[in-house]
């Protein structure tokens, strides 16, 4: 993330008093290997996307969140091919990006985007706070 985007994201975080739930995804676009999110404060809705904070995220981060959060899989039971006993396991529906684009419902896609955003915000705050603590 470039410095300008990082600073703008910080201003958004500060303006919502570190309440991530106030940050809304106004719109999104998946284009090639980039997921673009336009962010705004729920208490200060914008009239145009140009007024929102544009955050470009490599798709690999979205796929990592989908896999980590087990969004593209479910708990199930399989039978061992040779010994013929049942065992519990995670069953993958499809690869993370394919799942997001073709298998996930619109609400599941929204959950994936929101989980990604929350992870990015949390990591930003934790790394900056940690770095700030080291300055003392």
CSV table of N, CA and C in Angstrom, one decimal:
chain,number,residue,atom,x,y,z
A,1,UNK,N,0.9,-1.2,0.0
A,1,UNK,CA,0.0,0.0,0.0
A,1,UNK,C,0.9,1.2,0.0
A,2,UNK,N,0.6,2.2,-0.9
A,2,UNK,CA,1.5,3.4,-1.0
A,2,UNK,C,1.2,4.3,0.2
A,3,UNK,N,2.1,5.2,0.4
A,3,UNK,CA,2.0,6.1,1.6
A,3,UNK,C,0.7,7.0,1.6
A,4,UNK,N,0.4,7.5,0.4
A,4,UNK,CA,-0.8,8.3,0.3
A,4,UNK,C,-2.1,7.6,0.7
A,5,UNK,N,-2.2,6.4,0.2
A,5,UNK,CA,-3.4,5.5,0.5
A,5,UNK,C,-3.4,5.2,2.0
A,6,UNK,N,-2.2,4.8,2.5
A,6,UNK,CA,-2.1,4.5,3.9
A,6,UNK,C,-2.6,5.7,4.8
A,7,UNK,N,-2.1,6.9,4.4
A,7,UNK,CA,-2.5,8.1,5.2
A,7,UNK,C,-4.0,8.4,5.1
A,8,UNK,N,-4.6,8.2,3.9
A,8,UNK,CA,-6.0,8.4,3.7
A,8,UNK,C,-6.8,7.4,4.5
A,9,UNK,N,-6.3,6.1,4.5
A,9,UNK,CA,-7.0,5.1,5.3
A,9,UNK,C,-6.9,5.4,6.8
A,10,UNK,N,-5.8,5.9,7.2
A,10,UNK,CA,-5.7,6.3,8.6
A,10,UNK,C,-6.7,7.4,9.0
A,11,UNK,N,-6.8,8.4,8.1
A,11,UNK,CA,-7.8,9.5,8.3
A,11,UNK,C,-9.2,8.9,8.4
A,12,UNK,N,-9.5,7.9,7.6
A,12,UNK,CA,-10.8,7.3,7.7
A,12,UNK,C,-11.0,6.6,9.0
A,13,UNK,N,-10.0,5.8,9.4
A,13,UNK,CA,-10.1,5.1,10.7
A,13,UNK,C,-10.2,6.1,11.8
A,14,UNK,N,-9.5,7.1,11.8
A,14,UNK,CA,-9.6,8.1,12.9
A,14,UNK,C,-11.0,8.8,12.9
A,15,UNK,N,-11.5,9.1,11.7
A,15,UNK,CA,-12.7,9.9,11.6
A,15,UNK,C,-13.9,9.0,12.1
A,16,UNK,N,-13.8,7.7,12.1
A,16,UNK,CA,-14.8,6.8,12.6
A,16,UNK,C,-14.5,6.4,14.0
A,17,UNK,N,-13.6,7.0,14.6
A,17,UNK,CA,-13.2,6.7,16.0
A,17,UNK,C,-12.8,5.2,16.2
A,18,UNK,N,-12.1,4.7,15.3
A,18,UNK,CA,-11.7,3.3,15.3
A,18,UNK,C,-12.8,2.3,15.3
A,19,UNK,N,-14.0,2.7,14.9
A,19,UNK,CA,-15.2,1.8,14.9
A,19,UNK,C,-15.3,1.3,13.5
A,20,UNK,N,-14.7,0.1,13.2
A,20,UNK,CA,-14.7,-0.4,11.8
A,20,UNK,C,-16.1,-0.6,11.3
A,21,UNK,N,-17.0,-0.9,12.1
A,21,UNK,CA,-18.4,-1.1,11.6
A,21,UNK,C,-19.0,0.1,10.9
A,22,UNK,N,-18.4,1.3,11.2
A,22,UNK,CA,-18.9,2.5,10.6
A,22,UNK,C,-18.3,2.7,9.2
A,23,UNK,N,-17.3,1.9,8.8
A,23,UNK,CA,-16.8,2.0,7.5
A,23,UNK,C,-17.5,1.1,6.5
A,24,UNK,N,-18.1,1.7,5.5
A,24,UNK,CA,-18.9,1.0,4.5
A,24,UNK,C,-18.2,0.8,3.2
A,25,UNK,N,-18.4,-0.3,2.6
A,25,UNK,CA,-17.9,-0.4,1.2
A,25,UNK,C,-19.0,0.1,0.3
A,26,UNK,N,-18.8,1.3,-0.3
A,26,UNK,CA,-19.7,1.9,-1.1
A,26,UNK,C,-19.9,1.2,-2.4
A,27,UNK,N,-18.8,0.6,-3.0
A,27,UNK,CA,-18.9,-0.1,-4.2
A,27,UNK,C,-17.6,-1.0,-4.3
A,28,UNK,N,-17.6,-1.9,-5.2
A,28,UNK,CA,-16.4,-2.7,-5.4
A,28,UNK,C,-16.4,-3.1,-6.9
A,29,UNK,N,-15.1,-3.5,-7.3
A,29,UNK,CA,-14.9,-4.0,-8.6
A,29,UNK,C,-13.8,-5.0,-8.6
A,30,UNK,N,-14.0,-6.2,-9.2
A,30,UNK,CA,-12.9,-7.2,-9.4
A,30,UNK,C,-12.5,-7.1,-10.8
A,31,UNK,N,-11.3,-6.7,-11.0
A,31,UNK,CA,-10.8,-6.5,-12.4
A,31,UNK,C,-9.4,-7.2,-12.5
A,32,UNK,N,-9.3,-8.3,-13.2
A,32,UNK,CA,-8.0,-9.0,-13.3
A,32,UNK,C,-7.5,-9.5,-12.0
A,33,UNK,N,-6.4,-8.9,-11.6
A,33,UNK,CA,-5.8,-9.4,-10.3
A,33,UNK,C,-5.9,-8.3,-9.2
A,34,UNK,N,-6.9,-7.4,-9.4
A,34,UNK,CA,-7.1,-6.4,-8.4
A,34,UNK,C,-8.5,-6.3,-8.0
A,35,UNK,N,-8.8,-6.2,-6.7
A,35,UNK,CA,-10.1,-6.0,-6.1
A,35,UNK,C,-10.1,-4.5,-5.7
A,36,UNK,N,-11.0,-3.7,-6.2
A,36,UNK,CA,-11.0,-2.3,-5.8
A,36,UNK,C,-12.2,-2.1,-4.9
A,37,UNK,N,-12.0,-1.5,-3.7
A,37,UNK,CA,-13.1,-1.1,-2.8
A,37,UNK,C,-13.1,0.4,-2.7
A,38,UNK,N,-14.3,0.9,-2.7
A,38,UNK,CA,-14.5,2.3,-2.4
A,38,UNK,C,-15.1,2.4,-1.0
A,39,UNK,N,-14.4,3.1,-0.1
A,39,UNK,CA,-14.8,3.1,1.3
A,39,UNK,C,-15.4,4.5,1.7
A,40,UNK,N,-16.3,4.5,2.6
A,40,UNK,CA,-16.9,5.7,3.1
A,40,UNK,C,-17.4,5.5,4.6
A,41,UNK,N,-17.6,6.6,5.3
A,41,UNK,CA,-18.1,6.6,6.6
A,41,UNK,C,-19.6,6.4,6.5
A,42,UNK,N,-20.2,5.5,7.2
A,42,UNK,CA,-21.7,5.3,7.2
A,42,UNK,C,-22.4,6.5,7.7
A,43,UNK,N,-21.8,7.3,8.5
A,43,UNK,CA,-22.4,8.5,9.0
A,43,UNK,C,-22.2,9.7,8.1
A,44,UNK,N,-21.5,9.5,7.0
A,44,UNK,CA,-21.1,10.6,6.1
A,44,UNK,C,-21.1,10.1,4.7
A,45,UNK,N,-22.3,9.6,4.2
A,45,UNK,CA,-22.3,9.0,2.9
A,45,UNK,C,-22.0,10.1,1.8
A,46,UNK,N,-21.3,9.6,0.8
A,46,UNK,CA,-20.9,10.4,-0.3
A,46,UNK,C,-21.8,10.3,-1.5
A,47,UNK,N,-21.9,11.3,-2.3
A,47,UNK,CA,-22.8,11.3,-3.5
A,47,UNK,C,-22.2,10.7,-4.7
A,48,UNK,N,-20.8,10.7,-4.7
A,48,UNK,CA,-20.1,10.1,-5.9
A,48,UNK,C,-19.0,9.2,-5.4
A,49,UNK,N,-18.6,8.3,-6.2
A,49,UNK,CA,-17.5,7.4,-5.8
A,49,UNK,C,-16.2,8.2,-5.8
A,50,UNK,N,-16.1,9.2,-6.5
A,50,UNK,CA,-14.8,10.1,-6.5
A,50,UNK,C,-14.6,10.6,-5.1
A,51,UNK,N,-15.6,10.8,-4.3
A,51,UNK,CA,-15.5,11.3,-3.0
A,51,UNK,C,-15.1,10.3,-2.0
A,52,UNK,N,-15.2,9.0,-2.4
A,52,UNK,CA,-14.8,7.9,-1.5
A,52,UNK,C,-13.3,7.5,-1.5
A,53,UNK,N,-12.9,6.8,-0.5
A,53,UNK,CA,-11.5,6.4,-0.5
A,53,UNK,C,-11.4,5.1,-1.4
A,54,UNK,N,-10.6,5.1,-2.4
A,54,UNK,CA,-10.4,4.0,-3.3
A,54,UNK,C,-9.2,3.2,-2.8
A,55,UNK,N,-9.5,1.9,-2.5
A,55,UNK,CA,-8.5,1.0,-2.0
A,55,UNK,C,-8.3,-0.2,-3.0
A,56,UNK,N,-7.1,-0.3,-3.6
A,56,UNK,CA,-6.8,-1.3,-4.6
A,56,UNK,C,-6.1,-2.4,-3.9
A,57,UNK,N,-6.6,-3.6,-3.9
A,57,UNK,CA,-6.1,-4.8,-3.1
A,57,UNK,C,-5.8,-5.9,-4.1
A,58,UNK,N,-4.6,-6.5,-4.1
A,58,UNK,CA,-4.3,-7.6,-4.9
A,58,UNK,C,-5.3,-8.8,-4.5
A,59,UNK,N,-5.7,-9.5,-5.6
A,59,UNK,CA,-6.7,-10.6,-5.4
A,59,UNK,C,-6.1,-11.7,-4.5
A,60,UNK,N,-4.8,-11.8,-4.4
A,60,UNK,CA,-4.2,-12.9,-3.6
A,60,UNK,C,-4.6,-12.7,-2.1
A,61,UNK,N,-4.8,-11.4,-1.7
A,61,UNK,CA,-5.3,-11.2,-0.3
A,61,UNK,C,-6.7,-11.6,-0.1
A,62,UNK,N,-7.6,-11.4,-1.1
A,62,UNK,CA,-8.9,-11.9,-1.0
A,62,UNK,C,-9.0,-13.4,-0.9
A,63,UNK,N,-8.2,-14.1,-1.8
A,63,UNK,CA,-8.2,-15.5,-1.8
A,63,UNK,C,-7.7,-16.1,-0.5
A,64,UNK,N,-6.7,-15.4,0.1
A,64,UNK,CA,-6.1,-15.8,1.4
A,64,UNK,C,-7.2,-15.8,2.5
A,65,UNK,N,-8.0,-14.7,2.5
A,65,UNK,CA,-9.0,-14.5,3.5
A,65,UNK,C,-10.1,-15.6,3.4
A,66,UNK,N,-10.5,-15.8,2.1
A,66,UNK,CA,-11.5,-16.8,1.8
A,66,UNK,C,-11.1,-18.2,2.4
A,67,UNK,N,-9.8,-18.5,2.1
A,67,UNK,CA,-9.3,-19.8,2.5
A,67,UNK,C,-9.1,-19.9,4.0
A,68,UNK,N,-8.6,-18.8,4.6
A,68,UNK,CA,-8.4,-18.8,6.1
A,68,UNK,C,-9.7,-18.9,6.9
A,69,UNK,N,-10.7,-18.2,6.4
A,69,UNK,CA,-12.0,-18.1,7.0
A,69,UNK,C,-12.9,-19.3,6.7
A,70,UNK,N,-12.3,-20.2,5.8
A,70,UNK,CA,-13.1,-21.4,5.4
A,70,UNK,C,-14.4,-21.1,4.7
A,71,UNK,N,-14.4,-20.0,3.9
A,71,UNK,CA,-15.6,-19.6,3.2
A,71,UNK,C,-15.9,-20.5,2.1
A,72,UNK,N,-14.9,-21.1,1.5
A,72,UNK,CA,-15.1,-22.0,0.3
A,72,UNK,C,-15.0,-23.4,0.7
A,73,UNK,N,-15.3,-23.8,1.9
A,73,UNK,CA,-15.4,-25.2,2.3
A,73,UNK,C,-16.3,-25.3,3.5
A,74,UNK,N,-16.6,-26.6,3.8
A,74,UNK,CA,-17.5,-26.9,4.9
A,74,UNK,C,-17.1,-28.1,5.6
A,75,UNK,N,-17.5,-28.3,6.8
A,75,UNK,CA,-17.2,-29.5,7.6
A,75,UNK,C,-18.1,-30.7,7.0
A,76,UNK,N,-17.4,-31.8,6.8
A,76,UNK,CA,-18.2,-32.9,6.2
A,76,UNK,C,-17.5,-34.2,6.6
A,77,UNK,N,-18.0,-35.3,6.1
A,77,UNK,CA,-17.5,-36.6,6.4
A,77,UNK,C,-17.1,-37.3,5.1
A,78,UNK,N,-16.0,-37.9,5.1
A,78,UNK,CA,-15.5,-38.7,3.9
A,78,UNK,C,-15.3,-40.1,4.3
A,79,UNK,N,-15.2,-41.0,3.3
A,79,UNK,CA,-14.9,-42.4,3.6
A,79,UNK,C,-13.5,-42.6,3.0
A,80,UNK,N,-12.7,-43.3,3.9
A,80,UNK,CA,-11.3,-43.6,3.5
A,80,UNK,C,-11.4,-44.6,2.3
A,81,UNK,N,-10.7,-44.3,1.3
A,81,UNK,CA,-10.8,-45.1,0.0
A,81,UNK,C,-10.4,-46.6,0.2
A,82,UNK,N,-9.5,-46.9,1.1
A,82,UNK,CA,-9.1,-48.3,1.2
A,82,UNK,C,-9.6,-49.0,2.4
A,83,UNK,N,-9.6,-48.3,3.5
A,83,UNK,CA,-10.1,-48.9,4.8
A,83,UNK,C,-11.6,-48.8,5.1
A,84,UNK,N,-12.3,-48.0,4.2
A,84,UNK,CA,-13.7,-47.9,4.3
A,84,UNK,C,-14.3,-47.5,5.6
A,85,UNK,N,-13.6,-46.5,6.3
A,85,UNK,CA,-14.2,-45.9,7.5
A,85,UNK,C,-14.4,-44.4,7.2
A,86,UNK,N,-15.4,-43.9,8.0
A,86,UNK,CA,-15.7,-42.5,7.8
A,86,UNK,C,-14.9,-41.6,8.7
A,87,UNK,N,-14.5,-40.4,8.3
A,87,UNK,CA,-13.7,-39.5,9.1
A,87,UNK,C,-14.2,-38.1,8.8
A,88,UNK,N,-14.2,-37.2,9.8
A,88,UNK,CA,-14.6,-35.8,9.6
A,88,UNK,C,-13.4,-35.1,8.9
A,89,UNK,N,-13.8,-34.1,8.0
A,89,UNK,CA,-12.8,-33.3,7.3
A,89,UNK,C,-13.4,-32.1,6.7
A,90,UNK,N,-12.6,-31.2,6.3
A,90,UNK,CA,-13.1,-30.0,5.5
A,90,UNK,C,-13.2,-30.4,4.1
A,91,UNK,N,-14.3,-30.1,3.5
A,91,UNK,CA,-14.6,-30.4,2.1
A,91,UNK,C,-14.6,-29.0,1.3
A,92,UNK,N,-13.6,-28.9,0.4
A,92,UNK,CA,-13.5,-27.7,-0.4
A,92,UNK,C,-14.6,-27.6,-1.5
A,93,UNK,N,-15.3,-26.6,-1.6
A,93,UNK,CA,-16.3,-26.4,-2.7
A,93,UNK,C,-15.6,-26.1,-4.0
A,94,UNK,N,-14.7,-25.2,-4.0
A,94,UNK,CA,-13.8,-24.9,-5.2
A,94,UNK,C,-12.7,-24.0,-4.7
A,95,UNK,N,-11.8,-23.6,-5.7
A,95,UNK,CA,-10.7,-22.8,-5.3
A,95,UNK,C,-11.3,-21.4,-4.9
A,96,UNK,N,-10.5,-20.7,-4.0
A,96,UNK,CA,-11.1,-19.5,-3.4
A,96,UNK,C,-11.6,-18.4,-4.4
A,97,UNK,N,-10.8,-18.1,-5.5
A,97,UNK,CA,-11.3,-17.1,-6.4
A,97,UNK,C,-12.5,-17.6,-7.2
A,98,UNK,N,-12.4,-18.8,-7.6
A,98,UNK,CA,-13.6,-19.4,-8.4
A,98,UNK,C,-14.8,-19.4,-7.5
A,99,UNK,N,-14.6,-19.8,-6.2
A,99,UNK,CA,-15.8,-19.8,-5.3
A,99,UNK,C,-16.4,-18.4,-5.2
A,100,UNK,N,-15.5,-17.4,-5.0
A,100,UNK,CA,-16.0,-16.0,-4.9
A,100,UNK,C,-16.8,-15.6,-6.1
A,101,UNK,N,-16.2,-15.8,-7.3
A,101,UNK,CA,-16.8,-15.4,-8.5
A,101,UNK,C,-18.1,-16.1,-9.0
A,102,UNK,N,-18.1,-17.4,-8.8
A,102,UNK,CA,-19.1,-18.3,-9.4
A,102,UNK,C,-20.0,-19.0,-8.4
A,103,UNK,N,-19.5,-19.4,-7.2
A,103,UNK,CA,-20.3,-20.2,-6.3
A,103,UNK,C,-20.9,-19.4,-5.2
A,104,UNK,N,-20.3,-18.4,-4.7
A,104,UNK,CA,-20.8,-17.6,-3.6
A,104,UNK,C,-22.0,-16.8,-3.9
A,105,UNK,N,-22.9,-16.7,-3.0
A,105,UNK,CA,-24.1,-15.9,-3.2
A,105,UNK,C,-23.6,-14.4,-3.0
A,106,UNK,N,-24.4,-13.5,-3.4
A,106,UNK,CA,-24.0,-12.0,-3.2
A,106,UNK,C,-23.7,-11.7,-1.8
A,107,UNK,N,-24.5,-12.2,-0.8
A,107,UNK,CA,-24.2,-11.9,0.6
A,107,UNK,C,-22.9,-12.6,1.0
A,108,UNK,N,-22.5,-13.8,0.5
A,108,UNK,CA,-21.3,-14.4,0.8
A,108,UNK,C,-20.1,-13.6,0.2
A,109,UNK,N,-20.3,-13.1,-1.0
A,109,UNK,CA,-19.3,-12.2,-1.5
A,109,UNK,C,-19.1,-11.0,-0.7
A,110,UNK,N,-20.2,-10.4,-0.2
A,110,UNK,CA,-20.1,-9.2,0.7
A,110,UNK,C,-19.3,-9.6,2.0
A,111,UNK,N,-19.6,-10.7,2.5
A,111,UNK,CA,-19.0,-11.2,3.8
A,111,UNK,C,-17.5,-11.3,3.5
A,112,UNK,N,-17.1,-11.8,2.4
A,112,UNK,CA,-15.7,-12.0,2.0
A,112,UNK,C,-15.0,-10.6,1.9
A,113,UNK,N,-15.6,-9.7,1.2
A,113,UNK,CA,-15.1,-8.3,1.1
A,113,UNK,C,-14.9,-7.6,2.5
A,114,UNK,N,-16.0,-7.8,3.3
A,114,UNK,CA,-15.9,-7.2,4.6
A,114,UNK,C,-14.9,-7.8,5.5
A,115,UNK,N,-14.7,-9.1,5.4
A,115,UNK,CA,-13.6,-9.8,6.2
A,115,UNK,C,-12.3,-9.3,5.8
A,116,UNK,N,-12.1,-9.2,4.5
A,116,UNK,CA,-10.8,-8.6,3.9
A,116,UNK,C,-10.6,-7.2,4.4
A,117,UNK,N,-11.6,-6.4,4.4
A,117,UNK,CA,-11.4,-5.0,4.9
A,117,UNK,C,-11.1,-5.0,6.3
A,118,UNK,N,-11.8,-5.7,7.1
A,118,UNK,CA,-11.5,-5.8,8.6
A,118,UNK,C,-10.1,-6.2,8.9
A,119,UNK,N,-9.6,-7.2,8.1
A,119,UNK,CA,-8.3,-7.7,8.3
A,119,UNK,C,-7.2,-6.6,8.0
A,120,UNK,N,-7.5,-5.9,6.9
A,120,UNK,CA,-6.5,-4.9,6.5
A,120,UNK,C,-6.5,-3.8,7.5
A,121,UNK,N,-7.7,-3.3,8.0
A,121,UNK,CA,-7.8,-2.3,9.0
A,121,UNK,C,-7.1,-2.7,10.3
A,122,UNK,N,-7.4,-3.9,10.7
A,122,UNK,CA,-6.8,-4.4,12.0
A,122,UNK,C,-5.2,-4.5,11.8
A,123,UNK,N,-4.7,-5.0,10.7
A,123,UNK,CA,-3.3,-5.1,10.6
A,123,UNK,C,-2.7,-3.7,10.5
A,124,UNK,N,-3.3,-2.8,9.8
A,124,UNK,CA,-2.8,-1.4,9.8
A,124,UNK,C,-2.7,-0.8,11.2
A,125,UNK,N,-3.7,-0.9,11.9
A,125,UNK,CA,-3.7,-0.3,13.3
A,125,UNK,C,-2.7,-1.0,14.2
A,126,UNK,N,-2.7,-2.4,14.1
A,126,UNK,CA,-1.8,-3.1,15.0
A,126,UNK,C,-0.3,-2.8,14.6
A,127,UNK,N,0.0,-2.8,13.4
A,127,UNK,CA,1.4,-2.5,13.0
A,127,UNK,C,1.8,-1.1,13.3
A,128,UNK,N,1.0,-0.1,13.0
A,128,UNK,CA,1.3,1.2,13.3
A,128,UNK,C,1.4,1.5,14.8
A,129,UNK,N,0.5,0.9,15.6
A,129,UNK,CA,0.5,1.0,17.0
A,129,UNK,C,1.8,0.4,17.6
A,130,UNK,N,2.1,-0.7,17.1
A,130,UNK,CA,3.4,-1.4,17.5
A,130,UNK,C,4.6,-0.5,17.2
A,131,UNK,N,4.6,0.0,16.0
A,131,UNK,CA,5.8,0.8,15.6
A,131,UNK,C,5.8,2.1,16.5
A,132,UNK,N,4.6,2.6,16.8
A,132,UNK,CA,4.5,3.8,17.6
A,132,UNK,C,5.0,3.5,19.0
A,133,UNK,N,4.7,2.4,19.5
A,133,UNK,CA,5.1,2.0,20.9
A,133,UNK,C,6.7,1.9,21.0
A,134,UNK,N,7.3,1.5,19.9
A,134,UNK,CA,8.7,1.4,19.9
A,134,UNK,C,9.5,2.7,19.9
A,135,UNK,N,8.7,3.8,19.5
A,135,UNK,CA,9.3,5.1,19.5
A,135,UNK,C,9.6,5.7,20.9
A,136,UNK,N,9.0,5.1,21.9
A,136,UNK,CA,9.2,5.7,23.3
A,136,UNK,C,10.5,5.2,23.9
